[in-house]
Amino acid sequence: MGRSDEYTDLNQQRKPAWKPDLDAKTVLLSFLGMGLCFVPIGVGLLMASDSVQELVLDYTFCLRVPQKNDPIRPFSSPTCAGYINQRPAKCICHVPFSLPDGLPGSVVIFYALSRFYQNHRFLMKSRDEFQLMGDILPLSWNCHPFDYINGSAIVPCGSFANALFNDTIRLETKNETVPLLRTGLAWPLEKQLFGNPKGRPLNESYKDFVKPPSWSKNIWELDRDTPFNNGMENEDFIIWMRPAAFPNFRKVFRRVDESHVAYRDGMPKGNYTFIIDYNYPVTAYGGRKFLVVSNASAFGGKNPFLGIAYIATGCCLVVLSFVMWILHMKYGIREDEALDVRKTDPFYF
Amino acid sequence: MVFPLSYSNIAHGVSGVSSRSASGQSSPEQQPPPVNRVILINKQPQPVSFCSNTVSTAKYNAITFLPLFFFESFRRYSNAFFLFIACLQQIPDVSPTGRFTTLMPLSFILFVSACKEIFEDAKRRKADNIANNRKVLALKSSFGFEETKWSKIMVGDVVKVRNNEEFPSDLILLSSSEPHGVCYIETSNLDGETNLKTRLSLPETAQLQAVDDLMALDGTIECEAPNRHLYDFTGNIRPSGRQVIALGPEQLLLRGSRLKNTEWVFGIVIFTGHDSKLMRNSKQSAIIRLKRSQLDEFANRQIVMMFALLVILCLVSAVGSTIWTKGHRQTDWYLGEALDSTNFGFSFLTFIILYNNLIPISLQVTLEMVRLFQTLFVSWDLDMYDKTTNTPAVARTSNLNEDLGQVKYVFSDKTGTLTENKMIFRQCSVGGVVYGDALATSEDFVDTNLSETLRGNTPVAKPINDFLLALSICHTVVTEPNPDNPNQPVYLAASPDEAALVKAAANLDYTFIKREPHHLTIRARSRGDNSKGEIKHDMLQYELLEILEFTSDRKRMSVLVRTPEGRILLTCKGADTVICDRLAPHQPYLEQTMQQLERFAERGFRTLCVATAEIMPDFYNEWKKNYHRASTSMDRRREQVSEACNAIERNLQLLGATAIEDRLQEGVSHCIAALRKANIKIWVLTGDKMETAINIGHSCNLLNRDMTLFTVNETSLDRVREVLFKFKNDIKEMLHPENGAGLIVDGRALTYALAMDLRKDFLDLATLCDAVICCRVSPMQKADVVSLVKTHYPKDITLAIGDGANDVAMIQTAHIGVGISGKEGMQAVCASDYAIGQFRFLQKLLFVHGAWSYERISKLILYCYYKNITLYVMQFYFTLGNGFSGQTLFERWTIGLYNIWFTALPPFVIGIFERSCSSESRMRYPVLYGSSQRGELFNYAVFWRWIFLALAHSAVIFYLTYAIFWHNTLWTNGQNEGGFLFGAAAFTYVVVIVTLKAGLETSSWTVWTHFGIWFSILSWFIFMPIYSNVWPHMLYFGEDFVGIAEALYSSASFWFGLVLVPVITLMFDILYKAWTNTGYSNVVDTVRRMESMGIHDLDVFLSVVKPRPLIQNDTPLNALAGPSTSQGGHPRGYAFSQDEAGAVSQANIVSMYGSTDNLPNRARMQRLSVNNLTPKKSHRHTESH
């Protein structure tokens, strides 16, 4: 292995090296520099976050609006939450809100759930990726127990799909319906993971299969108006199927159609009402449902954290650089004097 | 005549041979009751099948490889653990990360280390094959001798070994080409002694000179069972139809030794292969040798701690899971019946799989690769390349690199390790004047002053003339004619010292020409010729009257001659103490000579006094009768001879003194001084005599004259105990403890000192001393001394260095074994972990390679733990937020690649390229070794500091990411993302922070360091878009990651977070580093910082940093010597390395050679010793036959 005539920096371990020396002086200067940069950045971020307006509406216990064709019941709950518990029945409620100054920019409506453990392992694994891609059978073992009902396969199978958020909304103002878009919400790449069986109309493709027990509609009925947004390719379904990181989460629901003249610059000022088809039960496990109306900055939704963190860190860095300065004055090596290591290293005398 | 065995029970081998335990053997293990071996001469097959002569030091063969390899692999806790995890993952529904995410990396790692093992074993096999395929002449058929492979030699075979060949196995000498069946062997491979020894065949077999005789030979040999005692042997030979004859060690030729100066010998094979004494002495455990570094073992223990941490996390999580499930089963309708199937046990297993990477899976394989590189650096190092012998340093095992940085004890052999084993006449003192240059480096003695003086026929010339004549007369050197120049014969000397003296005299024109049985011829410069012209020479013939032999009691030798003028002259040379006692009163130069002698000794030279006396013929005749009577006496012969000699060695006139340098290898004393400055204790363990050992101790800086020397030279257990206790007291009450103390122990005394009840006391005393020298120790004793230190100070790393087969046991016992390569014997090298060409390379091996390796490995291990904990503890924080379900935060294959790709390079570059303090500084300032020696970089405190740092970092990263990704609405168009995006973002931050942390810990950034750090970060950023586009286009694995990269890269918050999170996380690390660098730096840090400031000459600064000054001041001699310490000055080694009472007496050899003037033109030799190591007791049968 050894060679007498070869000398390289590598084999003699003499590769030239940069030897940074993190002493108080260097750190002092870099901390100070960074600190002074961070504070203005933080201010900018905070301002950006503040420019976002969002409206969070908790409609968990919204009051039922009686409908003409409601079945007659002697005692019925005033809230939709209670009403749907008593009997699965259609419950409609109104959630009014006003925008005194309007809402500029593109406006997005989210639904938000709390205490819903979409990130639970059992929920997350309970799906069949191939079925979602259009290969309906065979079902993956993962879907159990939401795989078969009386021998017919469930489409889409698994408890994740079964728990699909199925409230529907309409937004009205002055007796006029605000145009809401239900497409263009999911990431284009993400959509590639979902597909319907090819060749036949959806209802025929899916006719041998049953819907998940909690669903009120069949898979081919998710959006009958828009063929490319139906079945597995329905964006509401796709967005639901993307697991959220934490039990309190928002998912994008609708977008205000900006191509409409009245909403070109966002939502004009005025009073609005969500007319909600209330289906989704959350009270059993103490959860809440929200609708969020929000515009966005370059950083997305409202989140002051980044700005605050930058300002705080910047201040901290400046303070630390002062600490360093004191340290440097007290202990720093002056190159003209040899440092007496005996003071600090107990092993030598 | 000694018959150790009544041969009526030969066949049954009833133990009649009392297994005499060798002096100096203290092996504690009890041998099984010896079963004697009966061997049929010249017949195959033997009654019992004996071990073959094939030697194998390989660890594995085809069948044992897999079981042994797996046994060894899974002996490592971490591998066993990952195997367990891989099994767990096969249980359906338990694993959160799929079934093969552990199995694949584990197989990869095992595959890599299997390749490494096979490669290493192949090397050993190759070396064995060379030995096994060597050839020797064996009498295998009726056609006479045939070349036979060593491996085919069997017990009972008759073999013929020719000059300079090694013996293929242990043999019984039958006959030789020499008179009386004498042969000479060199045993330097066995015991390190380079002078030749004689073996003598039985008179009954010595006449077996022809092949026919040998073929006709028939009979049996009975001998003791194979054992490891080199100097003991009992057996007997029974030629058929004749009486049984006893065999002793004098007939034994051992494997590992070499025939010298003898044309051929015939021998019968008795012990083959692993039965041979050589192999018995290389410990059996050598076959499966598992040396592991201290650091490795410590790290292995930490894995247990990590496992405990893991179990705690798993328990907390599993309990949490049970409670959470209980609370949510009834209410959380969307989870359905799935929750019913959870139970504590299964979720515990799930969590073990989830958190298993807290134990870094890639650590072992990274370590192995890094160590491989470190061994390459060792072998590449030109500073450790021996140009004279063309040998590079070799690291033969890679596991111990970091131990080299922690050595506290060095056990060194002397001959061939510290010394070159070359004696050089350096100085002499004649008539009160010193001639010669003490500091000369040439091999010849040159002094123009001396030659000048001789030429001018001044009164000063006379003593010089006498002195040189004495040198050329008084010796036992024999000559071999030199065909090129009859006036410069070749000297064959019993001791290298004598050769040096005679050679020096010859150089000064007093040439010893030849020796005849009763005459010596000297070619000397003519006296009384003061012409300026050319030098004339006289041939002087001296009649040799008597040689009074050297013995270790007498410490002198004398020669009685009749000068050409007819006077009877006695010339005597010997140790100064004995010569002084025998001087006539009123010696003119005694005072000066003694002072000069003292100075010689201080320089570490071996000294001799030379004296002469004229004997009156009457007195001589009278004495001669006495002497003859004494030397033929049957009763107390030795004492009587000694008395007789005493009678004539009186009233001597001092001629002068000589100083011979037992030349140290280059740089030895400098190296030893440096090692001692680094607080490494050096023990010299040598088979050589006490005087020479002490001498070397002085000349190599191990001992200095101000030291108090404690000499333990006792011969009984009680005396040794007494002396040890006394010394222990003395050493505590020393007047000048700063001068240090040295302990010198004789092999015999060591046997007692190592006895069970004295071991501890001996060790206590030895560790209080600055230098320890053990003389005349056997190979097993060397190993025993090492293991004594090893067992009592288990945390201290021991290193043994040696060059001969006698060092093998010690080399294998010590934590680190170092062999000196490039010399003839390879046994030490084969047994060693590192092989270097010269002793002085030890300095670089320890101070640079060792310290760097230690630092690198420490940082590497700590860093690997750090990066794994930082990433995987996040899984725990996430578990708190996902209903304790065991869901993984990160996509499963990115987890797998974390260790083997994204953060694989930083540990590598740390392990290979990190170097704090340049190698120049480390060589120059031994003080820097202390940091690694004390294990400051890796201990419990450091380890847990890193663990807590990792826990803190992971918490900071997790919750910062959580806050930044609040609601996941990060895009202008209001789009949002899910859990795996959060995981990917956190993962990104971890990769960046963890690699930057590696950079922060790196003190020297080479190109490769830059590459390793920046490339790691970059590779993740490149990987993400590629991987997030994979599914469904290619394979069924990346579905969770689809679209993540686009989403993440298009989020401004993510990029702002990429600046913020590392700054916050590493801010305090930087602060801490700056704080310690500035306020609390240790020596290593300070030197490193000075270097980075460009200050390279640190002498001024480091002159104040001395862990322990080497004392060189001139305080008066310490008066506190114990009873056995040398009185009035330290002992001077007198220059004799020959031994007395050999198988054939010195005088006999001399006369034998004298009578055969025309010696066969055999290989030239420089040293001829008629030395025999065996205890002399019961081998008188040679004479009585």
Short mmCIF file of C-alpha atoms in Angstrom, two decimals, chain B residues 982-1176:
data_model
loop_
_atom_site.label_atom_id
_atom_site.label_comp_id
_atom_site.label_asym_id
_atom_site.label_seq_id
_atom_site.Cartn_x
_atom_site.Cartn_y
_atom_site.Cartn_z
CA PHE B 982 -44.68 19.81 6.68
CA GLY B 983 -42.43 16.78 7.07
CA ALA B 984 -40.44 17.71 3.99
CA ALA B 985 -39.94 21.26 5.22
CA ALA B 986 -38.83 20.08 8.63
CA PHE B 987 -36.59 17.53 6.98
CA THR B 988 -35.03 20.24 4.86
CA TYR B 989 -34.30 22.33 7.91
CA VAL B 990 -32.82 19.34 9.66
CA VAL B 991 -30.57 18.46 6.75
CA VAL B 992 -29.33 22.02 6.51
CA ILE B 993 -28.81 22.46 10.24
CA VAL B 994 -27.21 19.11 10.77
CA THR B 995 -24.73 19.58 7.94
CA LEU B 996 -23.94 23.09 9.08
CA LYS B 997 -23.40 21.73 12.55
CA ALA B 998 -20.85 19.36 11.05
CA GLY B 999 -19.19 22.38 9.51
CA LEU B 1000 -19.21 24.13 12.85
CA GLU B 1001 -17.42 21.18 14.43
CA THR B 1002 -14.88 21.05 11.64
CA SER B 1003 -11.75 22.95 12.39
CA SER B 1004 -10.09 22.59 9.04
CA TRP B 1005 -12.05 22.74 5.86
CA THR B 1006 -10.35 21.03 2.99
CA VAL B 1007 -11.81 20.95 -0.48
CA TRP B 1008 -13.45 17.68 0.40
CA THR B 1009 -14.98 19.12 3.53
CA HIS B 1010 -16.55 21.86 1.46
CA PHE B 1011 -17.75 19.27 -0.98
CA GLY B 1012 -19.15 17.01 1.71
CA ILE B 1013 -21.04 19.77 3.44
CA TRP B 1014 -22.39 21.78 0.55
CA PHE B 1015 -23.07 18.77 -1.57
CA SER B 1016 -25.14 17.18 1.18
CA ILE B 1017 -27.41 20.19 1.34
CA LEU B 1018 -27.53 20.53 -2.39
CA SER B 1019 -28.27 16.86 -2.93
CA TRP B 1020 -31.43 17.13 -0.86
CA PHE B 1021 -32.61 20.15 -2.80
CA ILE B 1022 -31.95 18.33 -6.05
CA PHE B 1023 -33.42 15.10 -4.83
CA MET B 1024 -36.72 16.63 -3.77
CA PRO B 1025 -38.00 17.72 -7.21
CA ILE B 1026 -36.82 14.50 -8.79
CA TYR B 1027 -38.45 12.33 -6.19
CA SER B 1028 -41.64 14.32 -6.03
CA ASN B 1029 -42.15 13.73 -9.75
CA VAL B 1030 -41.50 10.03 -9.64
CA TRP B 1031 -44.86 8.54 -8.78
CA PRO B 1032 -46.86 7.35 -10.63
CA HIS B 1033 -44.52 7.56 -13.58
CA MET B 1034 -42.02 5.02 -12.39
CA LEU B 1035 -42.46 2.99 -9.32
CA TYR B 1036 -44.81 2.30 -6.53
CA PHE B 1037 -43.10 4.12 -3.76
CA GLY B 1038 -43.08 7.88 -3.89
CA GLU B 1039 -46.80 8.54 -3.75
CA ASP B 1040 -46.74 10.49 -0.52
CA PHE B 1041 -44.17 12.84 -1.93
CA VAL B 1042 -45.77 13.71 -5.24
CA GLY B 1043 -45.83 17.44 -5.88
CA ILE B 1044 -44.12 18.32 -2.61
CA ALA B 1045 -41.09 20.01 -4.17
CA GLU B 1046 -43.10 22.37 -6.35
CA ALA B 1047 -45.29 23.29 -3.44
CA LEU B 1048 -42.39 23.84 -1.11
CA TYR B 1049 -40.17 25.72 -3.51
CA SER B 1050 -42.97 28.09 -4.47
CA SER B 1051 -43.56 29.09 -0.86
CA ALA B 1052 -41.81 32.25 0.22
CA SER B 1053 -42.33 31.39 3.88
CA PHE B 1054 -40.34 28.22 3.40
CA TRP B 1055 -37.35 30.16 2.07
CA PHE B 1056 -37.50 32.75 4.81
CA GLY B 1057 -37.71 29.91 7.27
CA LEU B 1058 -34.62 28.39 5.70
CA VAL B 1059 -32.66 31.40 6.89
CA LEU B 1060 -34.39 31.81 10.21
CA VAL B 1061 -34.47 28.26 11.57
CA PRO B 1062 -30.74 27.46 11.19
CA VAL B 1063 -29.80 30.83 12.64
CA ILE B 1064 -31.95 30.35 15.71
CA THR B 1065 -30.90 26.72 16.15
CA LEU B 1066 -27.20 27.21 15.72
CA MET B 1067 -26.97 30.63 17.36
CA PHE B 1068 -26.28 29.17 20.75
CA ASP B 1069 -23.86 26.62 19.38
CA ILE B 1070 -21.84 29.39 17.84
CA LEU B 1071 -22.06 31.39 21.01
CA TYR B 1072 -20.88 28.47 23.09
CA LYS B 1073 -18.04 27.82 20.70
CA ALA B 1074 -16.90 31.40 20.70
CA TRP B 1075 -17.16 31.44 24.46
CA THR B 1076 -15.02 28.34 24.97
CA ASN B 1077 -12.60 29.41 22.28
CA THR B 1078 -12.11 32.77 23.84
CA GLY B 1079 -12.51 32.28 27.52
CA TYR B 1080 -11.82 28.66 28.26
CA SER B 1081 -9.58 27.26 25.61
CA ASN B 1082 -7.43 24.25 26.29
CA VAL B 1083 -4.03 23.66 24.81
CA VAL B 1084 -5.27 22.00 21.66
CA ASP B 1085 -7.77 24.74 20.94
CA THR B 1086 -5.22 27.40 21.60
CA VAL B 1087 -2.64 25.90 19.30
CA ARG B 1088 -5.29 25.44 16.65
CA ARG B 1089 -6.31 29.06 16.97
CA MET B 1090 -2.75 30.29 16.90
CA GLU B 1091 -2.23 28.32 13.74
CA SER B 1092 -5.30 29.75 12.13
CA MET B 1093 -3.93 33.17 12.97
CA GLY B 1094 -0.79 32.17 11.15
CA ILE B 1095 1.39 31.82 14.23
CA HIS B 1096 3.31 28.61 13.75
CA ASP B 1097 6.26 29.03 16.00
CA LEU B 1098 4.71 28.40 19.34
CA ASP B 1099 7.84 27.69 21.31
CA VAL B 1100 7.55 30.84 23.33
CA PHE B 1101 4.00 30.18 24.18
CA LEU B 1102 4.31 26.48 24.79
CA SER B 1103 7.49 26.73 26.77
CA VAL B 1104 5.31 27.53 29.72
CA VAL B 1105 3.17 24.49 29.12
CA LYS B 1106 4.90 21.51 30.54
CA PRO B 1107 2.96 18.65 31.93
CA ARG B 1108 6.09 17.16 33.37
CA PRO B 1109 9.53 18.48 32.80
CA LEU B 1110 12.29 16.09 31.88
CA ILE B 1111 14.89 16.63 34.51
CA GLN B 1112 18.33 17.23 33.16
CA ASN B 1113 19.78 19.33 35.94
CA ASP B 1114 22.89 18.44 37.82
CA THR B 1115 21.68 17.72 41.28
CA PRO B 1116 23.92 15.43 43.31
CA LEU B 1117 23.27 11.75 43.19
CA ASN B 1118 20.38 10.63 45.17
CA ALA B 1119 21.49 8.98 48.31
CA LEU B 1120 18.26 7.20 48.93
CA ALA B 1121 19.02 4.07 47.07
CA GLY B 1122 17.67 0.86 48.48
CA PRO B 1123 19.89 -1.99 49.49
CA SER B 1124 19.89 -3.48 46.06
CA THR B 1125 20.38 -0.30 44.18
CA SER B 1126 23.82 0.30 42.97
CA GLN B 1127 25.94 1.95 45.54
CA GLY B 1128 28.04 4.93 44.66
CA GLY B 1129 26.84 5.68 41.19
CA HIS B 1130 24.64 3.95 38.79
CA PRO B 1131 25.64 0.62 37.35
CA ARG B 1132 27.63 0.62 34.22
CA GLY B 1133 26.92 -2.04 31.71
CA TYR B 1134 30.13 -3.82 31.00
CA ALA B 1135 30.52 -4.95 27.52
CA PHE B 1136 29.86 -8.62 27.40
CA SER B 1137 26.82 -10.04 25.87
CA GLN B 1138 28.13 -13.54 25.86
CA ASP B 1139 27.08 -16.01 28.42
CA GLU B 1140 28.97 -18.54 30.37
CA ALA B 1141 28.52 -22.26 30.78
CA GLY B 1142 27.28 -23.08 27.37
CA ALA B 1143 26.91 -26.53 26.01
CA VAL B 1144 30.47 -26.31 24.88
CA SER B 1145 32.90 -24.19 26.79
CA GLN B 1146 34.22 -21.03 25.31
CA ALA B 1147 37.76 -22.26 25.45
CA ASN B 1148 36.83 -25.48 23.70
CA ILE B 1149 35.21 -23.65 20.85
CA VAL B 1150 38.21 -21.46 20.50
CA SER B 1151 40.52 -24.41 20.35
CA MET B 1152 38.25 -26.26 17.95
CA TYR B 1153 38.36 -23.38 15.56
CA GLY B 1154 41.97 -22.79 16.18
CA SER B 1155 42.72 -26.31 15.10
CA THR B 1156 40.77 -26.06 11.91
CA ASP B 1157 42.46 -23.19 10.29
CA ASN B 1158 40.89 -23.80 6.93
CA LEU B 1159 37.34 -23.34 7.87
CA PRO B 1160 34.95 -24.09 5.07
CA ASN B 1161 34.06 -20.95 3.28
CA ARG B 1162 30.72 -20.64 4.88
CA ALA B 1163 28.47 -17.69 5.24
CA ARG B 1164 30.21 -14.87 6.98
CA MET B 1165 28.98 -14.08 10.37
CA GLN B 1166 29.73 -11.30 12.65
CA ARG B 1167 28.79 -12.77 15.90
CA LEU B 1168 29.33 -16.20 17.19
CA SER B 1169 28.20 -17.06 20.59
CA VAL B 1170 28.53 -20.28 22.40
CA ASN B 1171 25.65 -19.27 24.46
CA ASN B 1172 23.08 -21.64 25.68
CA LEU B 1173 20.10 -20.40 27.46
CA THR B 1174 19.06 -23.49 29.25
CA PRO B 1175 19.19 -23.91 32.96
CA LYS B 1176 22.28 -25.86 33.54
#
